[in-house]
Coordinates of C-alpha atoms and ligand atoms in Angstrom, one line a residue:
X1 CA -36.9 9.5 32.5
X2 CA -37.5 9.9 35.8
X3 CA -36.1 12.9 37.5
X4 CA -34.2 13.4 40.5
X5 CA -32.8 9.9 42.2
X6 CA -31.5 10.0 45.7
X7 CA -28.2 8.5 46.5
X8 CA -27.8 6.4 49.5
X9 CA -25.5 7.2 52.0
X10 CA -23.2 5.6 54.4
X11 CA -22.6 6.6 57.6
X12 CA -18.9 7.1 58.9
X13 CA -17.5 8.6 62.7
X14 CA -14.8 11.1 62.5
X15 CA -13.5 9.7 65.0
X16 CA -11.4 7.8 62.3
X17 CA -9.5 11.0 61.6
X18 CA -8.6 11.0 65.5
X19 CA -5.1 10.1 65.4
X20 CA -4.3 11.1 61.7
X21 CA -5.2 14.7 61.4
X22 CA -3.9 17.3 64.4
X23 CA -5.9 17.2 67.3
X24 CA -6.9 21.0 67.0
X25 CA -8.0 20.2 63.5
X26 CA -10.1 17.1 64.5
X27 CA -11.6 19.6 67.4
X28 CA -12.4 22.2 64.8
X29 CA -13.9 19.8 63.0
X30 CA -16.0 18.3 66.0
X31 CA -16.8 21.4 67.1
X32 CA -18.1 23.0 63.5
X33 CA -20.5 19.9 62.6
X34 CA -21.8 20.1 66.2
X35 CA -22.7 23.8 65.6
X36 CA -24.3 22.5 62.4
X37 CA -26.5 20.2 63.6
X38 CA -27.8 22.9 66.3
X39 CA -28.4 25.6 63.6
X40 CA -30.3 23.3 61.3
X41 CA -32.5 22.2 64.2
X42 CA -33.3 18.7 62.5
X43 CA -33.2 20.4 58.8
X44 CA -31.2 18.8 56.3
X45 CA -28.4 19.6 54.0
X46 CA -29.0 18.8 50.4
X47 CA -26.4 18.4 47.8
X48 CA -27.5 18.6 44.4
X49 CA -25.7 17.3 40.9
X50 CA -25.8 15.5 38.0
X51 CA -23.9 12.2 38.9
X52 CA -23.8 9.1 41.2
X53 CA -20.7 7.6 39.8
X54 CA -17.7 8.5 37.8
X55 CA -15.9 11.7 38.5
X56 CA -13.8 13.3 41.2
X57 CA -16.9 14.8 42.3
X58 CA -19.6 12.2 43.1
X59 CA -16.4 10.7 44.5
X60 CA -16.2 13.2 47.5
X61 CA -20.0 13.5 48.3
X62 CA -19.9 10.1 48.5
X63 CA -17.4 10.0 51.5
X64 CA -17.7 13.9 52.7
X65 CA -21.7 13.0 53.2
X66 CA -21.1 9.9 55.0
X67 CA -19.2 11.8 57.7
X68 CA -21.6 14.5 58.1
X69 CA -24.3 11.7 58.7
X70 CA -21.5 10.0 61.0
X71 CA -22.0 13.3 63.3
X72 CA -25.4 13.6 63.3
X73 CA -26.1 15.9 60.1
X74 CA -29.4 14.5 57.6
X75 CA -27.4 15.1 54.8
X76 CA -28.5 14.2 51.7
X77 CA -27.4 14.0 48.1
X78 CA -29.7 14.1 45.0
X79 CA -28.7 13.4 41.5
X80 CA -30.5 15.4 38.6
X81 CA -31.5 13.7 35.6
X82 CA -31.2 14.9 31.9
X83 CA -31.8 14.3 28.8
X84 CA -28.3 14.2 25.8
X85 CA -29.5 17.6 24.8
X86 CA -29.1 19.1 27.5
X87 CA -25.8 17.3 28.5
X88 CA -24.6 18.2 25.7
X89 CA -25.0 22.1 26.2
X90 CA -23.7 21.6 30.3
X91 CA -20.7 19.7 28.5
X92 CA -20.3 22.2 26.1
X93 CA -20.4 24.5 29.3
X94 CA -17.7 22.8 30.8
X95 CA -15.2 23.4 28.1
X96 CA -16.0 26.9 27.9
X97 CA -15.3 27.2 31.8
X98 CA -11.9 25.2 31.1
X99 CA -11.3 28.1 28.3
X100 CA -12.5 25.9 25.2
X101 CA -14.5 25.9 22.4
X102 CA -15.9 22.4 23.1
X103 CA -18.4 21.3 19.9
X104 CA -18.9 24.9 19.4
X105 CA -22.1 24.8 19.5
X106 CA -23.5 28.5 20.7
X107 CA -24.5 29.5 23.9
X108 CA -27.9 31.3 23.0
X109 CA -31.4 31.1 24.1
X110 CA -31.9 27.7 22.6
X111 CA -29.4 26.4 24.8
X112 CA -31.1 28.2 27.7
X113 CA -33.9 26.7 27.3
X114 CA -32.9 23.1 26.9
X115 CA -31.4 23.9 30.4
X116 CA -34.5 25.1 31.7
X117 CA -36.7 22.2 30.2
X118 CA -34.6 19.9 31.6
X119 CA -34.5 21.7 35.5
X120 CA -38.2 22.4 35.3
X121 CA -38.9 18.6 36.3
X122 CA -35.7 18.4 38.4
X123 CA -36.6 21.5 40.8
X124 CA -40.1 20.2 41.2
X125 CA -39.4 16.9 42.5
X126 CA -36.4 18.7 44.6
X127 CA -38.9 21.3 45.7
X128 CA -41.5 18.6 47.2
X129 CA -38.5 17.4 49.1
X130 CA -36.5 20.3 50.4
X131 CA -38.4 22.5 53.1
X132 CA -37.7 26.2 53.6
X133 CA -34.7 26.8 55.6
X134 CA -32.9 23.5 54.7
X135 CA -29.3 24.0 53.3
X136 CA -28.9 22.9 49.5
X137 CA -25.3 23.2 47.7
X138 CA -25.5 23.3 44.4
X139 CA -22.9 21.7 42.4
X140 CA -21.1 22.9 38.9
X141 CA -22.9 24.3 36.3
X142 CA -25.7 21.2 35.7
X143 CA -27.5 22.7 38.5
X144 CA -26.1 26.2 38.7
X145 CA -30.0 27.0 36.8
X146 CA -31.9 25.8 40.2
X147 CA -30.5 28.2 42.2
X148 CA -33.3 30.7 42.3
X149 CA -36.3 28.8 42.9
X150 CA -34.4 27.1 45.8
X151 CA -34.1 30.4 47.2
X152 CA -37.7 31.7 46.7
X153 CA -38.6 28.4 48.4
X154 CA -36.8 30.0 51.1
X155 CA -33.6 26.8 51.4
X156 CA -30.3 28.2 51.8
X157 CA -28.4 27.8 48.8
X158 CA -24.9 27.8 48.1
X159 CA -23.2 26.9 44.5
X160 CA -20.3 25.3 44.4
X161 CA -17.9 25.2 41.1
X162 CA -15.2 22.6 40.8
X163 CA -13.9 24.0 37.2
X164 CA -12.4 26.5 36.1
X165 CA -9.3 28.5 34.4
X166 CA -7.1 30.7 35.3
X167 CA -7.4 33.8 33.2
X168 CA -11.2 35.1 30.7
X169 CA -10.6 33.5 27.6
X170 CA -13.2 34.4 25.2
X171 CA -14.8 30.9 25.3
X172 CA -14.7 31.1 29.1
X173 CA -16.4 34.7 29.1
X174 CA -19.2 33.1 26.7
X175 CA -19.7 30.7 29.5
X176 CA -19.7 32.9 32.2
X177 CA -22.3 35.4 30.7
X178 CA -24.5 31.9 30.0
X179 CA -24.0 30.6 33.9
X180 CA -23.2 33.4 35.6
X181 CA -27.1 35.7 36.0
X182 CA -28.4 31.9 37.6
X183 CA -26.1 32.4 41.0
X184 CA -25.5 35.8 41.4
X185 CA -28.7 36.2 43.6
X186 CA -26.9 33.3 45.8
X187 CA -25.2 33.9 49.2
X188 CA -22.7 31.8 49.1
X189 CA -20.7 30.8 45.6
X190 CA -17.5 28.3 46.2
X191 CA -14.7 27.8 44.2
X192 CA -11.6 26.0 44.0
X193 CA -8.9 28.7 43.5
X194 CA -9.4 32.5 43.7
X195 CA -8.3 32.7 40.3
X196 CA -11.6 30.6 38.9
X197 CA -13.5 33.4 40.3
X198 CA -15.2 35.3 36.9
X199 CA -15.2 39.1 37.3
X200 CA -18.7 39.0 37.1
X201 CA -19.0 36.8 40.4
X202 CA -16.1 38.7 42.2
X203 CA -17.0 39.4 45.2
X204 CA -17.2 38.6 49.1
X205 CA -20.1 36.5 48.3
X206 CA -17.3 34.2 46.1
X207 CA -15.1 32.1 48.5
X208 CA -12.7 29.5 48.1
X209 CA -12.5 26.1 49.3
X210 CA -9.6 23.4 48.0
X211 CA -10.8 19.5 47.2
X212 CA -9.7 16.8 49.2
X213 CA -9.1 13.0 49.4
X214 CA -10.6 10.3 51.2
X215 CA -7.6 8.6 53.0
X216 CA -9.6 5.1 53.4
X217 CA -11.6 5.0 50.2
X218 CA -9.5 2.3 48.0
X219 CA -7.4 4.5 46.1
X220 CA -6.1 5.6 49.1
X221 CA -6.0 3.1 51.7
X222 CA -3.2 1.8 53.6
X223 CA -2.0 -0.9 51.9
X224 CA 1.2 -3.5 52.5
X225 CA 4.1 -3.5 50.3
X226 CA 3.1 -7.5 49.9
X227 CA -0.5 -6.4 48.9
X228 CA 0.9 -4.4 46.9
X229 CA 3.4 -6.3 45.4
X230 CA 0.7 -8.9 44.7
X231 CA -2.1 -6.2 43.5
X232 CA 0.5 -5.2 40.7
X233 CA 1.3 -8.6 39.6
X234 CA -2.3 -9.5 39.4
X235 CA -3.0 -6.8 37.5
X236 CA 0.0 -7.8 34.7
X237 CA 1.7 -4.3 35.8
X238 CA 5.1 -6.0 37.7
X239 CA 6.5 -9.3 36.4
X240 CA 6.0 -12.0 38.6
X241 CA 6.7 -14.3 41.2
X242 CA 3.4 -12.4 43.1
X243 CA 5.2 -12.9 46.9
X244 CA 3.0 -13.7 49.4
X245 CA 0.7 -11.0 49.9
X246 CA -2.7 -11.1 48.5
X247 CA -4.2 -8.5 46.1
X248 CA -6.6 -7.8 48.3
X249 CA -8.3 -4.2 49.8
X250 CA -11.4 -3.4 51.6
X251 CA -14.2 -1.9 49.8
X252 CA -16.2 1.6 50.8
X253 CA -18.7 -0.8 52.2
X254 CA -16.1 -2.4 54.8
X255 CA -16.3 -5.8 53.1
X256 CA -13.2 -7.4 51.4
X257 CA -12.1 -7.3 47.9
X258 CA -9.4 -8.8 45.4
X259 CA -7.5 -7.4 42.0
X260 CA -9.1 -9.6 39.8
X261 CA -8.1 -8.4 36.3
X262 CA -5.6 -7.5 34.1
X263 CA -4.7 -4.1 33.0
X264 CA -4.7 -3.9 29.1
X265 CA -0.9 -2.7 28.5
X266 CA 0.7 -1.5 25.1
X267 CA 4.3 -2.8 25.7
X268 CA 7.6 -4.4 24.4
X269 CA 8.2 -7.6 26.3
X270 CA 7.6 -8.2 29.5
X271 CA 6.2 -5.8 32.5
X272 CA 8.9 -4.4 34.7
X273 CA 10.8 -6.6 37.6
X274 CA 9.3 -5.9 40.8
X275 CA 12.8 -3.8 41.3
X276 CA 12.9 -2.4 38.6
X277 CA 11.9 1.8 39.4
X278 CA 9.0 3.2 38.1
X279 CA 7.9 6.5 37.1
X280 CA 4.2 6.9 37.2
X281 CA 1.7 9.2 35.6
X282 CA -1.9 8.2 36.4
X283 CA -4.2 10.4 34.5
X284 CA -7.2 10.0 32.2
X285 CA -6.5 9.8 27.9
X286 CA -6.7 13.2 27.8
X287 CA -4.1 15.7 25.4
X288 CA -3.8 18.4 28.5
X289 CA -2.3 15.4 30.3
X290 CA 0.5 15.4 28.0
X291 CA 1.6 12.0 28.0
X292 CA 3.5 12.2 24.8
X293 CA 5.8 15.0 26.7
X294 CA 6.2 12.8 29.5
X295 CA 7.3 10.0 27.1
X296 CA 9.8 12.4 26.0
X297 CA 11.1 13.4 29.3
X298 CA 11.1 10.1 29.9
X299 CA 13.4 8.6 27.2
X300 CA 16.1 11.9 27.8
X301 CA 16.3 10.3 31.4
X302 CA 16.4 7.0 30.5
X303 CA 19.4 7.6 28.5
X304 CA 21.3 8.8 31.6
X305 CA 23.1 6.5 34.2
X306 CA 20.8 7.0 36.8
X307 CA 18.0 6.5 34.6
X308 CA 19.1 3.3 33.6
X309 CA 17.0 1.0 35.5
X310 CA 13.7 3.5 34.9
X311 CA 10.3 2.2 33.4
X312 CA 7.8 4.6 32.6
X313 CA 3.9 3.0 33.5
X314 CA 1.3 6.0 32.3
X315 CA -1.8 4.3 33.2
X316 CA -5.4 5.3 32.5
X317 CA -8.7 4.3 32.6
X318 CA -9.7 1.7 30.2
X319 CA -11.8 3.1 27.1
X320 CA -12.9 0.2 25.5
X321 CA -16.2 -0.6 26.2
X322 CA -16.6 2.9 27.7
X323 CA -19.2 4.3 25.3
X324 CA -18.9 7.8 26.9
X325 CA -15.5 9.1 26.2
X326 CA -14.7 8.5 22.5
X327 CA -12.0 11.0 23.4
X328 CA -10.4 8.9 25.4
X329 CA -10.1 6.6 22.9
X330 CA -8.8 9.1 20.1
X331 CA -6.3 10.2 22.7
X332 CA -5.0 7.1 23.3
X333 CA -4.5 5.8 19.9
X334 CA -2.5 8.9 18.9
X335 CA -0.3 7.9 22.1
X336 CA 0.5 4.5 20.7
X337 CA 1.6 5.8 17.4
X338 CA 4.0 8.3 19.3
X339 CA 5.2 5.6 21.5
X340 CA 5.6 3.2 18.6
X341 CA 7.9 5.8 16.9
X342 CA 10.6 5.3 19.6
X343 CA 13.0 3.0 19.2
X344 CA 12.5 -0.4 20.3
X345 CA 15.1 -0.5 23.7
X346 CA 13.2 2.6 24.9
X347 CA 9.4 1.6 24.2
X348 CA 10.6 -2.0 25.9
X349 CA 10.4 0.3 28.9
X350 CA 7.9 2.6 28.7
X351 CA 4.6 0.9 29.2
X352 CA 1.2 2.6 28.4
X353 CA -1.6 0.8 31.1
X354 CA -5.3 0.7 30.6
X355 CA -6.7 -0.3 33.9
X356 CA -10.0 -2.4 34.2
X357 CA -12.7 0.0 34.7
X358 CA -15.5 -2.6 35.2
X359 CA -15.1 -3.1 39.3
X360 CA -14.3 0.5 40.4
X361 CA -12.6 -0.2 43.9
X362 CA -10.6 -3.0 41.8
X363 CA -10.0 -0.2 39.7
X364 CA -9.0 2.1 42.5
X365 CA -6.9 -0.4 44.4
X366 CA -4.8 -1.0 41.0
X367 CA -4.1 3.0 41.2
X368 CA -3.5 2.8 45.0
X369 CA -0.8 0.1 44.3
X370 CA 1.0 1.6 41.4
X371 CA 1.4 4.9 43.2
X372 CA 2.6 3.2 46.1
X373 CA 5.0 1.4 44.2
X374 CA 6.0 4.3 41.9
X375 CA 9.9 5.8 42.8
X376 CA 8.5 9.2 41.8
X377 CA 5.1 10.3 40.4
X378 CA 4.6 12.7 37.7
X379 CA 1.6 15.1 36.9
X380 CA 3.0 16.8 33.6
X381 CA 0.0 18.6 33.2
X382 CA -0.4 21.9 30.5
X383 CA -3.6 23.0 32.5
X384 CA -4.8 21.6 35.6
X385 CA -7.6 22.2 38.3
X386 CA -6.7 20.7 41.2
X387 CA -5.0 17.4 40.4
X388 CA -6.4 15.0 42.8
X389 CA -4.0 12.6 41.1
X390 CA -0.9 14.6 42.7
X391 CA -3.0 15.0 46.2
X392 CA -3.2 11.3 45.9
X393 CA 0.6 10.2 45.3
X394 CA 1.5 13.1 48.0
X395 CA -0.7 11.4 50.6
X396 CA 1.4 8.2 49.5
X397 CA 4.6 9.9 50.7
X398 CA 5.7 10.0 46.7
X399 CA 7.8 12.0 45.9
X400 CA 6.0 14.1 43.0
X401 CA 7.4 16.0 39.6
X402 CA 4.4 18.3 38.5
X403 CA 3.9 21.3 35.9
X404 CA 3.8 24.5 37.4
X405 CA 0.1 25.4 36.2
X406 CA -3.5 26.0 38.0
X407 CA -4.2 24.5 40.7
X408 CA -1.0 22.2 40.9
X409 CA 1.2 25.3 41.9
X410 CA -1.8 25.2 45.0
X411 CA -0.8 21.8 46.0
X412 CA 3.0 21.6 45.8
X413 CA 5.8 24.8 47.3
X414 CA 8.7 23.5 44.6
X415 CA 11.6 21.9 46.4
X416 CA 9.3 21.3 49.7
X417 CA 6.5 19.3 48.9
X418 CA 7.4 18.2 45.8
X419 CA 9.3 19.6 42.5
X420 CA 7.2 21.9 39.8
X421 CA 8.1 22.1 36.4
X422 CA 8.2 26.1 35.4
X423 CA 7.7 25.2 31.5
X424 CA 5.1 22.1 31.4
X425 CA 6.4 21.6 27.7
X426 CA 10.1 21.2 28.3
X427 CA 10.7 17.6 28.3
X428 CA 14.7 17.9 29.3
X429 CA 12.8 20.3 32.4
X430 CA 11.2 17.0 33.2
X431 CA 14.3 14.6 32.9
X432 CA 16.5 16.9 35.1
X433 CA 13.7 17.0 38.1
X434 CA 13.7 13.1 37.2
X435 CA 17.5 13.0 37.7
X436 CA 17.5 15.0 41.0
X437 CA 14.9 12.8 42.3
X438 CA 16.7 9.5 41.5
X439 CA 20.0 10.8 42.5
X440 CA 19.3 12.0 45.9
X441 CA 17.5 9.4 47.9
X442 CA 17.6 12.1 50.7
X443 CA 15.9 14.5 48.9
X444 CA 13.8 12.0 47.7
X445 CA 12.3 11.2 51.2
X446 CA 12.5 14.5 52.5
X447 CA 9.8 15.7 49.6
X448 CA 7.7 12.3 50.3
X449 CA 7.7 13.2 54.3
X450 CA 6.6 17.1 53.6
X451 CA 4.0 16.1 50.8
X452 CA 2.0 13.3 53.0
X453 CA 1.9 16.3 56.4
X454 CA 0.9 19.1 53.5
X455 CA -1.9 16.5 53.0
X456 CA -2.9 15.8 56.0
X457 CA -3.5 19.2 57.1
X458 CA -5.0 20.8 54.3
X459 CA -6.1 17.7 51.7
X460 CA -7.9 15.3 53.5
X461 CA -11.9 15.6 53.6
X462 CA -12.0 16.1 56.8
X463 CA -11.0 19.6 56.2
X464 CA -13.2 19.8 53.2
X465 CA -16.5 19.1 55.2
X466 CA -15.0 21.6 58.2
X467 CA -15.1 24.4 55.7
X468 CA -18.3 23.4 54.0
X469 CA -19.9 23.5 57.3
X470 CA -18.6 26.2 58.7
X471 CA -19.7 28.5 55.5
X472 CA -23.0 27.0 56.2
X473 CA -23.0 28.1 60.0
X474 CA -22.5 31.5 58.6
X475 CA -25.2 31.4 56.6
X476 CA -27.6 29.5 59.1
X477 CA -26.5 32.0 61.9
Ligands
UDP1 N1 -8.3 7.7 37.9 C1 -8.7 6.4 38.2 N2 -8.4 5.4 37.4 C2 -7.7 5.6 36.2 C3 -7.2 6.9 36.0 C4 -7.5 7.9 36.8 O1 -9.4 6.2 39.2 O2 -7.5 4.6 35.5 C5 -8.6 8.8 38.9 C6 -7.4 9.4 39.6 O3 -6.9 8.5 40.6 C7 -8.0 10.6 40.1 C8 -9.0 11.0 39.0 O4 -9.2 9.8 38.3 O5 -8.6 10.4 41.3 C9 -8.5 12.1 38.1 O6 -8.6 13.3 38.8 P1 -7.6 14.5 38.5 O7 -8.0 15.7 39.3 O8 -6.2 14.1 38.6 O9 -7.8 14.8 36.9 P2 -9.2 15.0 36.1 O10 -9.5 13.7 35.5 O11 -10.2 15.5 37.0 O12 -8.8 16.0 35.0

């Protein structure tokens, strides 16, 4: 196994944000990556982690990086490489930072070392690359253990986290003690919320930095309501005639591409009329996205007058084929039996979507459509990070029902930018947002309007790579 890969990188301008985000904002920007590129004096800015594909992460280097190289910054992103053992032990990691138990498997000095077997070969090949004084962010715990040779090299490092929970379980404590020793020493730790912050990393040193979204990646694009008319009927998720769009969207690379496959659906009948209204939840199979509660919200509201034209599309990724997430698949075929136990008029509307995962912008342009389409969007979260799935729908002008948990309660100020659920496990909670939405098509806008400008001022990646850089600066200077 060879170690360390290098991801290629696009290049983008900013100058695309000119016109979308404020023009102080787009300065700021400007201004912050121009600063960058005079403090690193031709030294680049590594970012370090343990995926090219899959995941909200590798997702935003992907586009965050290309703008930085857009204004002039060598930035560069390296992936890690591992062996199962030792993703095993990182994922077993990552549950404990969530609060879990994960396989259960303890956190000792065997596990330490399976971590530092694995880095040994990674930091060599990084260390023949990186010169002293270049800027390397770390990211989440895969490559938290590379922190302090990076720093005896003399690069300026800087972790970032993108887990965590919101109050020291036990489990998350165990993880903490494992993780936390590798980036104390560090100047700079980021985090998502203030609340992920572990006592033992509490301090100035530990700063916060929200996610974002890339507004022209193909799950976020702008897209026609014929496009997406004809995306949806493509994909088997609205009945037909298709109208005369195409089901078409422009891939990261600028060329063209088409919804060529169907979504694998679990349903009574037929999909949903292109009028019919649809509320949307698009999350992976997984039981803290509590689909069976939304299914129960769900069918309360369906019973009501307003709800009376409602479907319900929950839509994941397709797991069949996708060796990696036997969880998925568990999840999801404990969902079908619940939905099967509804009666037959209700489960004829509520349709559970698998999306084709083998083309990932088709896969991403599917999402894009059905959250355009959607009358509201749910995230019904128990426990949430940030839910890029809610920043998504926002930028979408949707107008959003989410559990008031983690990082969601970040995202959304209730009756503003969207409506938050104060008890994610109380279905009738869910119908009665459900109902408010549906029956005020005032309201309804109002919260879309709110949520896409909360977006574009604090959401967008834009923003992201501002903060990155100026945390860098600091350091630099
Ligand atoms: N997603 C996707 N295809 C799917 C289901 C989900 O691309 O079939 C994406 C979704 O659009 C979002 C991400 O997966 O960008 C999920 O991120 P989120 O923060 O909502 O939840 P997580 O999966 O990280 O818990």
């Amino acid at each position: 196994m060879p170690p360390l890969s290098q991801v290629d990188l696009r290049s983008h301008s900013l100058e695309r944000f000119r016109g979308i985000v404020e023009a102080d904002a787009f300065e700021r920007a400007r201004a912050t990556l121009a600063r960058s590129r005079e403090l690193l004096d031709g030294r680049a800015v590594w970012h370090v982690n343990s995926t090219a594909e899959g995941g909200g992460v590798a997702e935003m280097l992907r586009s965050l990086l290309a703008y930085a190289r857009g204004e002039g910054i060598d930035a560069r992103w390296a992936v890690i490489a591992g062996n199962p053992d030792f993703f095993r032990v990182t994922k077993r990691l990552h549950h404990a930072l969530h609060g879990s138990a994960g396989d259960g498997s303890p956190l000792d000095e065997a596990a330490a070392r399976v971590c530092r077997e694995t880095l040994a070969p990674n930091v060599e090949a990084l260390l023949a690359e990186v010169r002293p004084g270049d800027a390397v962010v770390l990211h989440d715990p895969q490559t938290a253990g590379m922190a302090p040779a990076l720093m005896a090299h003399g690069a300026t490092v800087v972790w970032r986290c993108h887990i965590g929970t919101d109050d020291l379980t036990p489990e998350a404590g165990r993880g903490w003690a494992f993780l936390a020793p590798h980036v104390r020493d560090a100047p700079l730790r980021v985090f998502s919320r203030r609340a992920y912050v572990p006592p033992a990393l509490d301090d100035a040193r530990s700063v916060v930095v929200h996610p974002s979204i890339d507004a022209f990646s193909a799950k976020n694009q702008e897209l026609d309501e014929a496009s997406v008319r004809a995306i949806l009927t493509r994909a088997g998720l609205v009945a037909g005639p298709a109208g005369g769009g195409a089901p078409c969207f422009t891939r990261e690379d600028g060329s063209a591409g088409t919804v060529e496959r169907r979504a694998s659906v679990l349903r009574e009948g037929g999909a949903p009329a292109w009028d019919a209204p649809l509320v949307v939840q698009v999350s992976r199979w997984d039981p803290l996205k509590d689909h069976g509660g939304v299914m129960r919200g769900f069918a309360a509201f369906a019973a009501r007058p307003e709800g009376a034209d409602a479907h319900l599309v929950l839509a994941g990724p397709d797991v069949a084929g996708v060796s990696d997430d036997p969880e998925g698949g568990l999840v999801l075929e404990a969902l079908k039996a619940e939905w099967r136990a509804f009666p037959e008029p209700l489960r004829a509307r509520m349709h559970l979507a698998s999306l084709p995962m083998d083309d990932i912008g088709e896969n991403a342009a599917i999402v894009n459509a059905l959250q355009r389409h959607a009358r509201v969007v749910v995230q019904k979260s128990l426990r949430e990070g940030f839910g890029l799935t809610l920043t998504e729908a926002m930028w979408k002008r949707r107008p959003v029902i989410a559990s008031r948990v983690g990082g969601l309660r970040d995202q959304v100020t209730h009756g503003e930018e969207g409506l938050l659920l104060d008890d994610p496990t109380d279905a009738d909670a869910l119908a009665d947002a459900l109902s408010r939405v549906f029956r005020d098509g005032a309201l309804a806008a109002a919260l879309g309007e709110k949520a896409h400008a909360r977006v574009r001022s604090q959401f967008l990646g834009i923003r992201h790579l501002t903060e990155y850089h100026e945390l860098i600066n600091g350091l630099l200077a």
